[in-house]
Short mmCIF file of C-alpha atoms and ligand atoms in Angstrom, two decimals:
data_model
loop_
_atom_site.label_atom_id
_atom_site.label_comp_id
_atom_site.label_asym_id
_atom_site.label_seq_id
_atom_site.Cartn_x
_atom_site.Cartn_y
_atom_site.Cartn_z
CA UNK R 1 25.66 -9.94 11.05
CA UNK R 2 23.78 -12.22 13.48
CA UNK R 3 23.26 -15.88 12.72
CA UNK R 4 19.49 -15.30 12.35
CA UNK R 5 20.08 -12.55 9.81
CA UNK R 6 22.77 -14.46 7.99
CA UNK R 7 20.46 -17.44 7.56
CA UNK R 8 17.65 -15.21 6.20
CA UNK R 9 20.14 -13.58 3.83
CA UNK R 10 21.19 -16.98 2.46
CA UNK R 11 17.54 -17.88 1.96
CA UNK R 12 16.91 -14.58 0.16
CA UNK R 13 19.95 -15.18 -2.09
CA UNK R 14 18.82 -18.71 -2.87
CA UNK R 15 15.24 -17.69 -3.69
CA UNK R 16 16.11 -14.66 -5.79
CA UNK R 17 18.63 -16.77 -7.70
CA UNK R 18 15.95 -19.38 -8.38
CA UNK R 19 13.53 -16.70 -9.52
CA UNK R 20 15.99 -14.91 -11.80
CA UNK R 21 17.11 -18.12 -13.47
CA UNK R 22 13.60 -19.37 -14.26
CA UNK R 23 11.73 -17.90 -17.23
CA UNK R 24 8.61 -19.59 -15.94
CA UNK R 25 8.79 -17.83 -12.56
CA UNK R 26 9.87 -14.51 -14.04
CA UNK R 27 6.77 -14.66 -16.26
CA UNK R 28 4.54 -14.90 -13.17
CA UNK R 29 5.92 -11.71 -11.72
CA UNK R 30 5.13 -8.03 -12.15
CA UNK R 31 7.70 -6.03 -14.13
CA UNK R 32 7.36 -2.49 -12.83
CA UNK R 33 5.93 -3.16 -9.38
CA UNK R 34 8.00 -4.32 -6.45
CA UNK R 35 7.42 -8.00 -5.61
CA UNK R 36 9.09 -10.00 -2.86
CA UNK R 37 12.40 -11.61 -3.87
CA UNK R 38 10.94 -14.94 -2.74
CA UNK R 39 8.94 -15.97 0.30
CA UNK R 40 6.29 -13.69 1.78
CA UNK R 41 5.99 -9.92 2.07
CA UNK R 42 3.34 -7.65 3.51
CA UNK R 43 3.38 -3.94 4.46
CA UNK R 44 5.74 -1.39 2.95
CA UNK R 45 8.06 -0.03 5.66
CA UNK R 46 10.58 2.79 5.82
CA UNK R 47 9.58 4.22 2.44
CA UNK R 48 11.90 7.23 2.24
CA UNK R 49 14.43 9.13 0.22
CA UNK R 50 17.95 8.77 1.54
CA UNK R 51 20.56 10.66 -0.46
CA UNK R 52 19.24 10.63 -3.99
CA UNK R 53 17.66 7.22 -3.96
CA UNK R 54 14.31 5.99 -2.77
CA UNK R 55 14.42 3.20 -0.21
CA UNK R 56 11.68 0.71 0.41
CA UNK R 57 11.69 -1.84 3.21
CA UNK R 58 8.97 -4.39 3.68
CA UNK R 59 7.62 -6.95 6.13
CA UNK R 60 9.41 -10.07 5.00
CA UNK R 61 9.32 -13.76 5.78
CA UNK R 62 11.79 -15.52 3.48
CA UNK R 63 11.03 -19.06 4.65
CA UNK R 64 7.58 -19.58 3.16
CA UNK R 65 4.86 -17.90 1.13
CA UNK R 66 2.87 -17.35 4.34
CA UNK R 67 3.31 -14.77 7.09
CA UNK R 68 5.86 -15.82 9.74
CA UNK R 69 8.35 -14.18 12.12
CA UNK R 70 9.00 -10.81 10.54
CA UNK R 71 12.20 -9.43 9.03
CA UNK R 72 12.69 -6.19 7.12
CA UNK R 73 13.61 -6.78 3.47
CA UNK R 74 15.15 -3.84 1.62
CA UNK R 75 15.29 -2.48 -1.95
CA UNK R 76 16.34 0.84 -3.50
CA UNK R 77 15.35 2.63 -6.67
CA UNK R 78 15.96 5.70 -8.80
CA UNK R 79 12.51 5.76 -10.41
CA UNK R 80 10.34 3.77 -7.95
CA UNK R 81 9.54 1.30 -10.76
CA UNK R 82 12.64 -0.87 -10.90
CA UNK R 83 14.09 -1.95 -7.59
CA UNK R 84 17.57 -3.12 -6.67
CA UNK R 85 17.76 -5.79 -4.00
CA UNK R 86 19.74 -5.02 -0.83
CA UNK R 87 20.72 -7.21 2.13
CA UNK R 88 18.05 -8.06 4.69
CA UNK R 89 17.98 -4.94 6.90
CA UNK R 90 16.49 -6.20 10.17
CA UNK R 91 16.11 -9.66 11.64
CA UNK R 92 14.40 -10.78 14.87
CA UNK R 93 17.73 -11.36 16.58
CA UNK R 94 17.78 -9.19 19.73
CA UNK R 95 15.98 -9.39 23.08
CA UNK R 96 13.73 -6.47 22.15
CA UNK R 97 12.54 -8.00 18.87
CA UNK R 98 13.16 -11.77 19.13
CA UNK R 99 9.56 -12.50 18.04
CA UNK R 100 9.60 -10.19 15.04
CA UNK R 101 10.50 -6.82 13.56
CA UNK R 102 7.10 -5.38 12.76
CA UNK R 103 6.17 -2.40 10.63
CA UNK R 104 7.65 1.07 10.91
CA UNK R 105 9.09 3.96 8.97
CA UNK R 106 12.36 5.73 8.14
CA UNK R 107 13.87 9.16 8.11
CA UNK R 108 17.03 10.75 6.75
CA UNK R 109 18.75 12.76 9.44
CA UNK R 110 22.21 14.33 9.33
CA UNK R 111 23.46 11.85 6.76
CA UNK R 112 22.09 8.83 8.60
CA UNK R 113 19.12 6.67 7.84
CA UNK R 114 17.00 6.18 10.96
CA UNK R 115 14.56 3.28 11.07
CA UNK R 116 11.76 3.13 13.64
CA UNK R 117 10.08 -0.26 13.97
CA UNK R 118 8.12 -2.40 16.39
CA UNK R 119 10.06 -5.05 18.27
CA UNK R 120 7.93 -7.97 19.34
CA UNK R 121 9.20 -9.87 22.38
CA UNK R 122 7.65 -12.09 25.01
CA UNK R 123 7.11 -11.25 28.68
CA UNK R 124 6.78 -14.89 29.72
CA UNK R 125 3.03 -14.91 29.18
CA UNK R 126 2.22 -13.08 25.96
CA UNK R 127 3.96 -11.46 23.00
CA UNK R 128 4.33 -7.75 23.68
CA UNK R 129 5.01 -4.88 21.31
CA UNK R 130 7.47 -2.03 21.91
CA UNK R 131 9.22 0.51 19.69
CA UNK R 132 12.83 0.24 18.56
CA UNK R 133 15.33 2.27 16.51
CA UNK R 134 18.05 1.17 14.08
CA UNK R 135 20.48 3.49 12.32
CA UNK R 136 22.22 2.83 9.05
CA UNK R 137 24.04 4.05 5.97
CA UNK R 138 21.49 2.92 3.38
CA UNK R 139 22.83 -0.62 3.34
CA UNK R 140 23.72 -1.83 6.83
CA UNK R 141 21.60 -1.02 9.88
CA UNK R 142 22.53 -1.26 13.53
CA UNK R 143 20.01 -1.50 16.29
CA UNK R 144 20.38 0.85 19.26
CA UNK R 145 21.62 -0.73 22.46
CA UNK R 146 18.88 1.34 24.18
CA UNK R 147 16.12 -0.70 22.47
CA UNK R 148 13.25 -0.82 23.10
CA UNK R 149 13.07 2.96 23.26
CA UNK R 150 9.35 2.96 24.06
CA UNK R 151 7.41 0.53 26.25
CA UNK R 152 4.14 0.39 28.19
CA UNK R 153 5.74 2.31 31.05
CA UNK R 154 6.03 5.37 28.76
CA UNK R 155 2.26 5.58 28.32
CA UNK R 156 0.25 7.08 31.17
CA UNK R 157 -2.82 4.88 30.79
CA UNK R 158 -3.62 1.21 30.46
CA UNK R 159 -3.92 -0.45 27.09
CA UNK R 160 -3.47 -3.90 25.61
CA UNK R 161 0.32 -4.46 25.61
CA UNK R 162 -0.02 -6.98 22.78
CA UNK R 163 -1.09 -4.15 20.47
CA UNK R 164 1.19 -1.12 20.46
CA UNK R 165 2.94 -0.80 17.13
CA UNK R 166 3.85 0.65 13.71
CA UNK R 167 5.80 3.83 14.57
CA UNK R 168 5.77 6.69 12.08
CA UNK R 169 8.79 8.89 12.73
CA UNK R 170 9.48 12.38 11.41
CA UNK R 171 11.45 15.50 12.30
CA UNK R 172 9.98 18.98 12.53
CA UNK R 173 11.90 22.08 13.57
CA UNK R 174 14.72 20.00 15.06
CA UNK R 175 12.45 17.80 17.15
CA UNK R 176 11.65 14.12 16.49
CA UNK R 177 8.04 13.00 16.60
CA UNK R 178 6.60 9.53 16.54
CA UNK R 179 3.05 8.28 16.38
CA UNK R 180 2.08 4.70 17.08
CA UNK R 181 -1.19 2.85 17.16
CA UNK R 182 -2.52 0.88 20.12
CA UNK R 183 -5.58 -0.90 21.40
CA UNK R 184 -7.21 0.95 24.28
CA UNK R 185 -8.54 -0.95 27.29
CA UNK R 186 -12.08 -0.17 26.08
CA UNK R 187 -11.23 -2.02 22.85
CA UNK R 188 -10.90 0.98 20.57
CA UNK R 189 -8.10 1.73 18.17
CA UNK R 190 -6.09 4.87 18.91
CA UNK R 191 -3.05 6.84 17.81
CA UNK R 192 -0.58 8.25 20.36
CA UNK R 193 2.25 10.73 19.90
CA UNK R 194 5.75 10.92 21.42
CA UNK R 195 8.51 13.50 21.18
CA UNK R 196 12.30 13.30 21.46
CA UNK R 197 15.32 15.45 20.80
CA UNK R 198 17.70 12.56 20.02
CA UNK R 199 15.42 9.74 18.75
CA UNK R 200 16.52 7.65 21.75
CA UNK R 201 14.71 9.10 24.78
CA UNK R 202 11.06 9.67 24.08
CA UNK R 203 8.28 11.27 26.08
CA UNK R 204 4.55 10.79 25.72
CA UNK R 205 2.66 13.82 24.35
CA UNK R 206 -0.93 12.67 24.00
CA UNK R 207 -3.60 10.72 22.17
CA UNK R 208 -3.88 12.23 18.71
CA UNK R 209 -7.09 10.51 17.69
CA UNK R 210 -9.06 7.38 18.46
CA UNK R 211 -11.77 5.25 16.93
CA UNK R 212 -15.16 6.88 16.67
CA UNK R 213 -18.61 5.31 16.39
CA UNK R 214 -17.19 1.85 17.14
CA UNK R 215 -15.53 1.93 13.69
CA UNK R 216 -12.65 -0.31 14.72
CA UNK R 217 -11.03 -1.98 17.72
CA UNK R 218 -7.48 -1.55 16.43
CA UNK R 219 -5.73 0.64 13.90
CA UNK R 220 -2.56 -0.23 12.00
CA UNK R 221 0.20 1.60 10.14
CA UNK R 222 -0.39 5.30 10.89
CA UNK R 223 0.95 7.91 8.50
CA UNK R 224 1.17 11.69 8.82
CA UNK R 225 1.59 14.07 5.92
CA UNK R 226 0.97 17.61 4.82
CA UNK R 227 -0.19 17.51 1.22
CA UNK R 228 -0.73 20.80 -0.58
CA UNK R 229 -1.05 22.51 2.80
CA UNK R 230 -3.57 20.03 4.15
CA UNK R 231 -2.85 17.95 7.28
CA UNK R 232 -3.65 14.35 6.56
CA UNK R 233 -3.57 11.13 8.58
CA UNK R 234 -3.72 7.80 6.82
CA UNK R 235 -4.19 4.57 8.77
CA UNK R 236 -5.63 1.09 8.46
CA UNK R 237 -8.43 0.16 10.89
CA UNK R 238 -9.19 -3.51 11.48
CA UNK R 239 -12.56 -5.22 11.80
CA UNK R 240 -14.58 -2.52 10.09
CA UNK R 241 -18.19 -3.33 9.12
CA UNK R 242 -19.22 -3.07 5.50
CA UNK R 243 -20.88 0.20 4.51
CA UNK R 244 -21.57 0.51 0.77
CA UNK R 245 -22.27 4.23 0.95
CA UNK R 246 -19.00 5.05 2.69
CA UNK R 247 -17.17 2.45 0.63
CA UNK R 248 -15.94 0.44 3.63
CA UNK R 249 -15.75 -3.32 3.31
CA UNK R 250 -15.81 -5.95 6.07
CA UNK R 251 -12.41 -6.35 7.71
CA UNK R 252 -9.25 -4.30 7.22
CA UNK R 253 -9.64 -0.94 5.45
CA UNK R 254 -7.21 1.89 4.74
CA UNK R 255 -8.63 5.34 5.33
CA UNK R 256 -7.59 8.98 5.49
CA UNK R 257 -8.78 11.85 7.62
CA UNK R 258 -7.98 15.51 7.10
CA UNK R 259 -8.11 18.48 9.43
CA UNK R 260 -5.68 20.21 11.76
CA UNK R 261 -2.64 18.66 13.43
CA UNK R 262 -2.07 20.51 16.72
CA UNK R 263 1.47 19.72 17.91
CA UNK R 264 1.13 21.81 21.09
CA UNK R 265 -1.80 19.81 22.44
CA UNK R 266 -1.02 16.60 20.55
CA UNK R 267 -4.45 16.50 18.93
CA UNK R 268 -5.78 15.99 15.45
CA UNK R 269 -9.11 17.69 14.80
CA UNK R 270 -10.93 16.06 11.94
CA UNK R 271 -12.98 17.84 9.32
CA UNK R 272 -15.94 16.40 7.46
CA UNK R 273 -14.91 15.03 4.11
CA UNK R 274 -16.93 16.41 1.20
CA UNK R 275 -16.86 13.08 -0.66
CA UNK R 276 -19.07 11.28 1.87
CA UNK R 277 -20.16 13.63 4.66
CA UNK R 278 -18.14 11.57 7.16
CA UNK R 279 -14.85 12.36 8.94
CA UNK R 280 -12.92 9.63 7.11
CA UNK R 281 -12.79 8.30 3.57
CA UNK R 282 -11.38 5.17 2.00
CA UNK R 283 -8.00 5.50 0.25
CA UNK R 284 -8.59 2.79 -2.36
CA UNK R 285 -11.81 0.93 -3.17
CA UNK R 286 -10.35 -2.28 -4.60
CA UNK R 287 -9.76 -5.65 -2.92
CA UNK R 288 -5.99 -5.53 -2.74
CA UNK R 289 -4.76 -2.44 -0.97
CA UNK R 290 -3.55 -2.14 2.62
CA UNK R 291 -1.15 -0.45 5.02
CA UNK R 292 -0.11 2.42 2.73
CA UNK R 293 2.76 4.68 3.67
CA UNK R 294 3.71 8.09 2.29
CA UNK R 295 6.99 9.90 1.94
CA UNK R 296 7.86 13.45 0.91
CA UNK R 297 10.53 13.44 -1.81
CA UNK R 298 13.14 16.18 -2.07
CA UNK R 299 11.43 17.40 -5.27
CA UNK R 300 8.33 18.19 -3.17
CA UNK R 301 6.09 15.31 -4.23
CA UNK R 302 4.26 13.23 -1.64
CA UNK R 303 4.32 9.62 -2.76
CA UNK R 304 2.21 6.81 -1.34
CA UNK R 305 2.82 3.08 -1.70
CA UNK R 306 0.67 0.27 -0.32
CA UNK R 307 0.73 -3.49 0.02
CA UNK R 308 -1.17 -4.86 -3.01
CA UNK R 309 -3.01 -7.46 -1.04
CA UNK R 310 -5.39 -7.60 1.90
CA UNK R 311 -5.25 -9.90 4.89
CA UNK R 312 -8.56 -11.39 3.76
CA UNK R 313 -7.56 -12.05 0.18
CA UNK R 314 -4.71 -14.57 -0.14
CA UNK R 315 -4.79 -15.78 -3.75
CA UNK R 316 -1.22 -16.89 -4.41
CA UNK R 317 -1.17 -20.11 -6.45
CA UNK R 318 0.14 -23.10 -4.50
CA UNK R 319 3.19 -23.72 -6.67
CA UNK R 320 4.55 -20.15 -6.36
CA UNK R 321 7.71 -19.49 -4.34
CA UNK R 322 6.86 -15.82 -3.85
CA UNK R 323 3.81 -14.06 -2.41
CA UNK R 324 3.35 -10.35 -2.00
CA UNK R 325 3.83 -7.17 -4.01
CA UNK R 326 3.32 -3.43 -3.67
CA UNK R 327 1.06 -1.03 -5.53
CA UNK R 328 2.49 1.48 -7.93
CA UNK R 329 3.93 4.41 -5.99
CA UNK R 330 1.34 7.18 -6.36
CA UNK R 331 1.68 10.95 -6.37
CA UNK R 332 -0.81 12.49 -3.95
CA UNK R 333 -2.36 15.92 -4.23
CA UNK R 334 -5.32 17.85 -2.86
CA UNK R 335 -7.25 19.87 -5.39
CA UNK R 336 -10.49 21.55 -4.41
CA UNK R 337 -10.29 19.71 -1.10
CA UNK R 338 -10.27 16.39 -2.97
CA UNK R 339 -7.50 13.79 -2.64
CA UNK R 340 -6.08 12.69 -5.98
CA UNK R 341 -3.69 9.79 -6.52
CA UNK R 342 -1.92 8.99 -9.76
CA UNK R 343 1.00 6.71 -10.67
CA UNK R 344 4.39 8.42 -10.35
CA UNK R 345 5.10 10.30 -13.56
CA UNK R 346 8.26 8.21 -14.08
CA UNK R 347 5.87 5.62 -15.53
CA UNK R 348 5.50 7.83 -18.64
CA UNK R 349 9.10 6.93 -19.57
CA UNK R 350 8.19 3.25 -19.73
CA UNK R 351 5.15 3.64 -21.99
CA UNK R 352 5.49 2.98 -25.72
CA UNK R 353 3.70 2.11 -28.97
CA UNK R 354 0.70 4.33 -28.35
CA UNK R 355 -2.43 3.22 -30.13
CA UNK R 356 -5.76 5.04 -30.19
CA UNK R 357 -9.21 3.82 -31.09
CA UNK R 358 -12.96 4.21 -30.79
CA UNK R 359 -15.32 1.78 -29.12
CA UNK R 360 -18.72 1.78 -30.77
CA UNK R 361 -21.68 2.36 -28.51
CA UNK R 362 -24.27 -0.15 -27.38
CA UNK R 363 -22.73 -3.51 -27.27
CA UNK R 364 -19.84 -3.74 -29.69
CA UNK R 365 -17.09 -5.87 -28.19
CA UNK R 366 -13.74 -4.53 -29.38
CA UNK R 367 -10.50 -6.42 -29.12
CA UNK R 368 -8.04 -3.77 -28.05
CA UNK R 369 -4.89 -5.81 -27.62
CA UNK R 370 -3.33 -9.20 -27.19
CA UNK R 371 0.21 -9.48 -25.93
CA UNK R 372 2.28 -9.17 -22.82
CA UNK R 373 0.34 -8.19 -19.73
CA UNK R 374 2.08 -4.89 -19.03
CA UNK R 375 0.04 -2.03 -20.41
CA UNK R 376 -2.02 1.05 -19.77
CA UNK R 377 -5.49 1.55 -21.19
CA UNK R 378 -6.95 5.06 -20.87
CA UNK R 379 -10.66 5.32 -21.61
CA UNK R 380 -12.31 8.62 -22.37
CA UNK R 381 -15.94 8.06 -21.39
CA UNK R 382 -16.88 11.74 -21.72
CA UNK R 383 -20.56 11.99 -20.81
CA UNK R 384 -21.67 8.54 -21.99
CA UNK R 385 -24.17 6.78 -19.74
CA UNK R 386 -24.33 3.05 -19.14
CA UNK R 387 -21.94 0.17 -18.70
CA UNK R 388 -18.45 -0.43 -20.00
CA UNK R 389 -16.82 -3.80 -19.41
CA UNK R 390 -13.10 -4.37 -19.67
CA UNK R 391 -12.23 -8.04 -19.89
CA UNK R 392 -8.71 -9.43 -19.66
CA UNK R 393 -8.26 -13.12 -20.48
CA UNK R 394 -10.25 -15.50 -22.67
CA UNK R 395 -13.86 -16.64 -22.53
CA UNK R 396 -13.11 -19.14 -19.77
CA UNK R 397 -10.31 -17.60 -17.70
CA UNK R 398 -10.54 -13.90 -17.16
CA UNK R 399 -10.96 -10.90 -14.92
CA UNK R 400 -13.50 -8.17 -15.59
CA UNK R 401 -13.63 -4.52 -14.56
CA UNK R 402 -17.06 -3.01 -15.04
CA UNK R 403 -18.01 0.62 -14.72
CA UNK R 404 -21.64 1.65 -14.66
CA UNK R 405 -22.30 5.36 -14.86
CA UNK R 406 -26.09 4.92 -14.64
CA UNK R 407 -26.09 3.01 -11.39
CA UNK R 408 -22.83 4.63 -10.29
CA UNK R 409 -20.49 1.78 -9.44
CA UNK R 410 -17.24 0.16 -10.41
CA UNK R 411 -16.62 -3.56 -9.92
CA UNK R 412 -13.90 -6.16 -10.30
CA UNK R 413 -14.59 -9.83 -10.85
CA UNK R 414 -11.88 -12.50 -10.53
CA UNK R 415 -14.25 -15.47 -10.21
CA UNK R 416 -12.91 -16.93 -13.46
CA UNK R 417 -9.32 -17.30 -12.31
CA UNK R 418 -7.69 -20.39 -10.82
CA UNK R 419 -7.42 -18.72 -7.38
CA UNK R 420 -10.27 -16.25 -6.84
CA UNK R 421 -9.57 -16.34 -3.09
CA UNK R 422 -11.86 -15.43 -0.25
CA UNK R 423 -13.02 -12.28 -2.05
CA UNK R 424 -13.72 -13.10 -5.71
CA UNK R 425 -15.65 -9.88 -6.40
CA UNK R 426 -15.77 -6.27 -5.24
CA UNK R 427 -18.34 -3.65 -6.15
CA UNK R 428 -17.76 -0.06 -5.04
CA UNK R 429 -20.08 2.89 -5.31
CA UNK R 430 -18.59 5.71 -7.35
CA UNK R 431 -17.74 8.59 -5.05
CA UNK R 432 -20.10 11.53 -5.17
CA UNK R 433 -17.63 13.79 -6.95
CA UNK R 434 -16.88 11.12 -9.51
CA UNK R 435 -18.55 11.41 -12.92
CA UNK R 436 -16.41 8.67 -14.40
CA UNK R 437 -15.40 10.76 -17.39
CA UNK R 438 -12.05 9.05 -17.72
CA UNK R 439 -10.33 5.90 -16.52
CA UNK R 440 -6.66 4.89 -16.43
CA UNK R 441 -6.23 1.15 -16.11
CA UNK R 442 -2.73 -0.12 -15.48
CA UNK R 443 -1.94 -3.79 -15.77
CA UNK R 444 1.27 -5.45 -14.66
CA UNK R 445 1.08 -9.23 -15.11
CA UNK R 446 -1.15 -9.94 -12.11
CA UNK R 447 -2.74 -6.66 -11.07
CA UNK R 448 -5.10 -4.02 -12.41
CA UNK R 449 -4.99 -0.59 -10.84
CA UNK R 450 -7.79 1.70 -11.96
CA UNK R 451 -7.69 5.48 -11.51
CA UNK R 452 -11.02 7.18 -12.11
CA UNK R 453 -11.39 10.85 -13.10
CA UNK R 454 -7.72 11.85 -12.95
CA UNK R 455 -7.18 9.83 -9.80
CA UNK R 456 -10.02 11.03 -7.56
CA UNK R 457 -10.88 7.38 -6.94
CA UNK R 458 -8.49 4.41 -7.03
CA UNK R 459 -9.50 0.77 -7.37
CA UNK R 460 -6.72 -1.82 -7.00
CA UNK R 461 -7.03 -5.55 -7.57
CA UNK R 462 -4.72 -8.51 -8.01
CA UNK R 463 -5.33 -11.80 -9.79
CA UNK R 464 -3.46 -14.81 -11.08
CA UNK R 465 -4.00 -15.98 -14.65
CA UNK R 466 -1.65 -17.99 -16.81
CA UNK R 467 0.62 -15.58 -18.58
CA UNK R 468 -0.41 -16.53 -22.13
CA UNK R 469 -4.04 -15.57 -21.37
CA UNK R 470 -3.91 -11.93 -22.32
CA UNK R 471 -6.67 -10.75 -24.65
CA UNK R 472 -7.97 -7.34 -23.74
CA UNK R 473 -11.54 -6.77 -24.86
CA UNK R 474 -13.72 -3.77 -24.12
CA UNK R 475 -17.50 -3.87 -24.45
CA UNK R 476 -19.19 -0.53 -24.64
CA UNK R 477 -22.84 -0.88 -23.64
CA UNK R 478 -23.14 2.84 -22.99
CA UNK R 479 -25.04 5.51 -24.88
CA UNK R 480 -22.08 6.99 -26.77
CA UNK R 481 -18.98 5.99 -28.65
CA UNK R 482 -15.96 6.22 -26.43
CA UNK R 483 -12.33 6.68 -27.34
CA UNK R 484 -9.25 5.09 -25.88
CA UNK R 485 -5.47 5.36 -25.77
CA UNK R 486 -3.36 2.29 -25.23
CA UNK R 487 0.34 1.88 -24.46
CA UNK R 488 2.55 -1.10 -23.81
CA UNK R 489 4.69 -0.64 -20.73
CA UNK R 490 8.21 -1.92 -21.19
CA UNK R 491 10.91 -2.46 -18.67
CA UNK R 492 13.86 -0.10 -19.22
CA UNK R 493 16.51 -2.46 -17.86
C1 LIG G 1 -0.35 -4.57 9.13
C2 LIG G 1 0.40 -5.30 10.22
C3 LIG G 1 1.07 -4.31 11.13
C4 LIG G 1 2.18 -5.14 11.75
C5 LIG G 1 2.59 -5.98 10.57
C6 LIG G 1 3.08 -7.35 10.94
O1 LIG G 1 -0.55 -5.30 7.98
O2 LIG G 1 -0.47 -6.17 10.91
O3 LIG G 1 0.23 -3.72 12.09
O4 LIG G 1 3.22 -4.34 12.22
O5 LIG G 1 1.47 -6.08 9.72
O6 LIG G 1 3.60 -8.01 9.85
#
């Protein structure tokens, strides 16, 4: 292990020890979501099944609760809800990545775990980004001596060498493929594809897709999947302009496009999405969702996980020694040409003490629960019209989710928390195919993930409230009585 890695490992050990031995800190943290073992984390990386276990790596900076030179942290799980900490997998300790090991993905191949990541180095003038490979056994990873395996000289056109990153690697019919994102010379985001038969020597195949209608000048974290027979690209464009009808917000968004992946000509032909009449749609409409990655499990499910934060929404309290967590892993499916996302079904094993109730129409505020902030509330709105407000907290310190089926929106308000951040409020138009007949709201200490109409629309938001503030009150201002189911979610360990 290099000195740089060894030092980061010691820091990780020290921080996780401090966290585990402090009830106060443990109380701040989510229970069934991955959160950094101390320091900072952003994007999920290398989310993959290797052997029988699911591996998750993440962009990691152990030395502060802010972004810094990037390492890859590493955890493994059997149920994607409780995670076992592993040694730091990658450190910026070689010539090809001395300025950081940026995002990438992983693949199981012939009993080995292959990681593809971006090595950031410096050419004497600027930081440049190239692609690298490391191979491991699920615990220890060794970088190839051939790194970087892809550089500017492999691409037959000019682009901004400071922005060429985030390799997604996969294997199809014995051939390795990789797509990366880059910034074209005309300042548009694009996705390019490479091919290799040994994961070491790569050749350029073509530009799969690039930014249309000036949507974005750079894309991040590309993902390729085939879900229920449908070819799907997910990626995260930067500097998007707000568009309420499409659901886009100012800044970094995560979107998906569907259509046909043509390997022969290295092209992705987009189709128009029925939910908005455009060739792309937002993956999640909340404030805190970015850089999602999918993996296909051996049982056939496609699972997506995202960073439960956005670059624009840092809200970590000043005294915290950790910053950054992931969303719940979500099962993806296409039904009727609609993308659905729902928490992995393993969550059902953690739910207990089911309680049901009715919320009287037109303005009755009902206290549903008061207790630990790990729960699921499922609301059956049927065909009621009007507003339902779900408030978590007390009169002074709280967060509120509001759903309005008359006006057709869902909103989240964290103004009344100690750290509302740069984005204290988000209002999203309900998607056209969304009647808001049912809602699943999952709370884990400091996040609320809302799944509307069996997961046709997801709305993810984080917040920080003192742990003892935990009253859950629902106000039904709508035209009908609505029913609910409620479960506590308890850690199995
Ligand atoms: C996305 C991103 C990636 C990059 C990484 C750096 O959030 O900006 O494009 O590889 O984070 O930490």
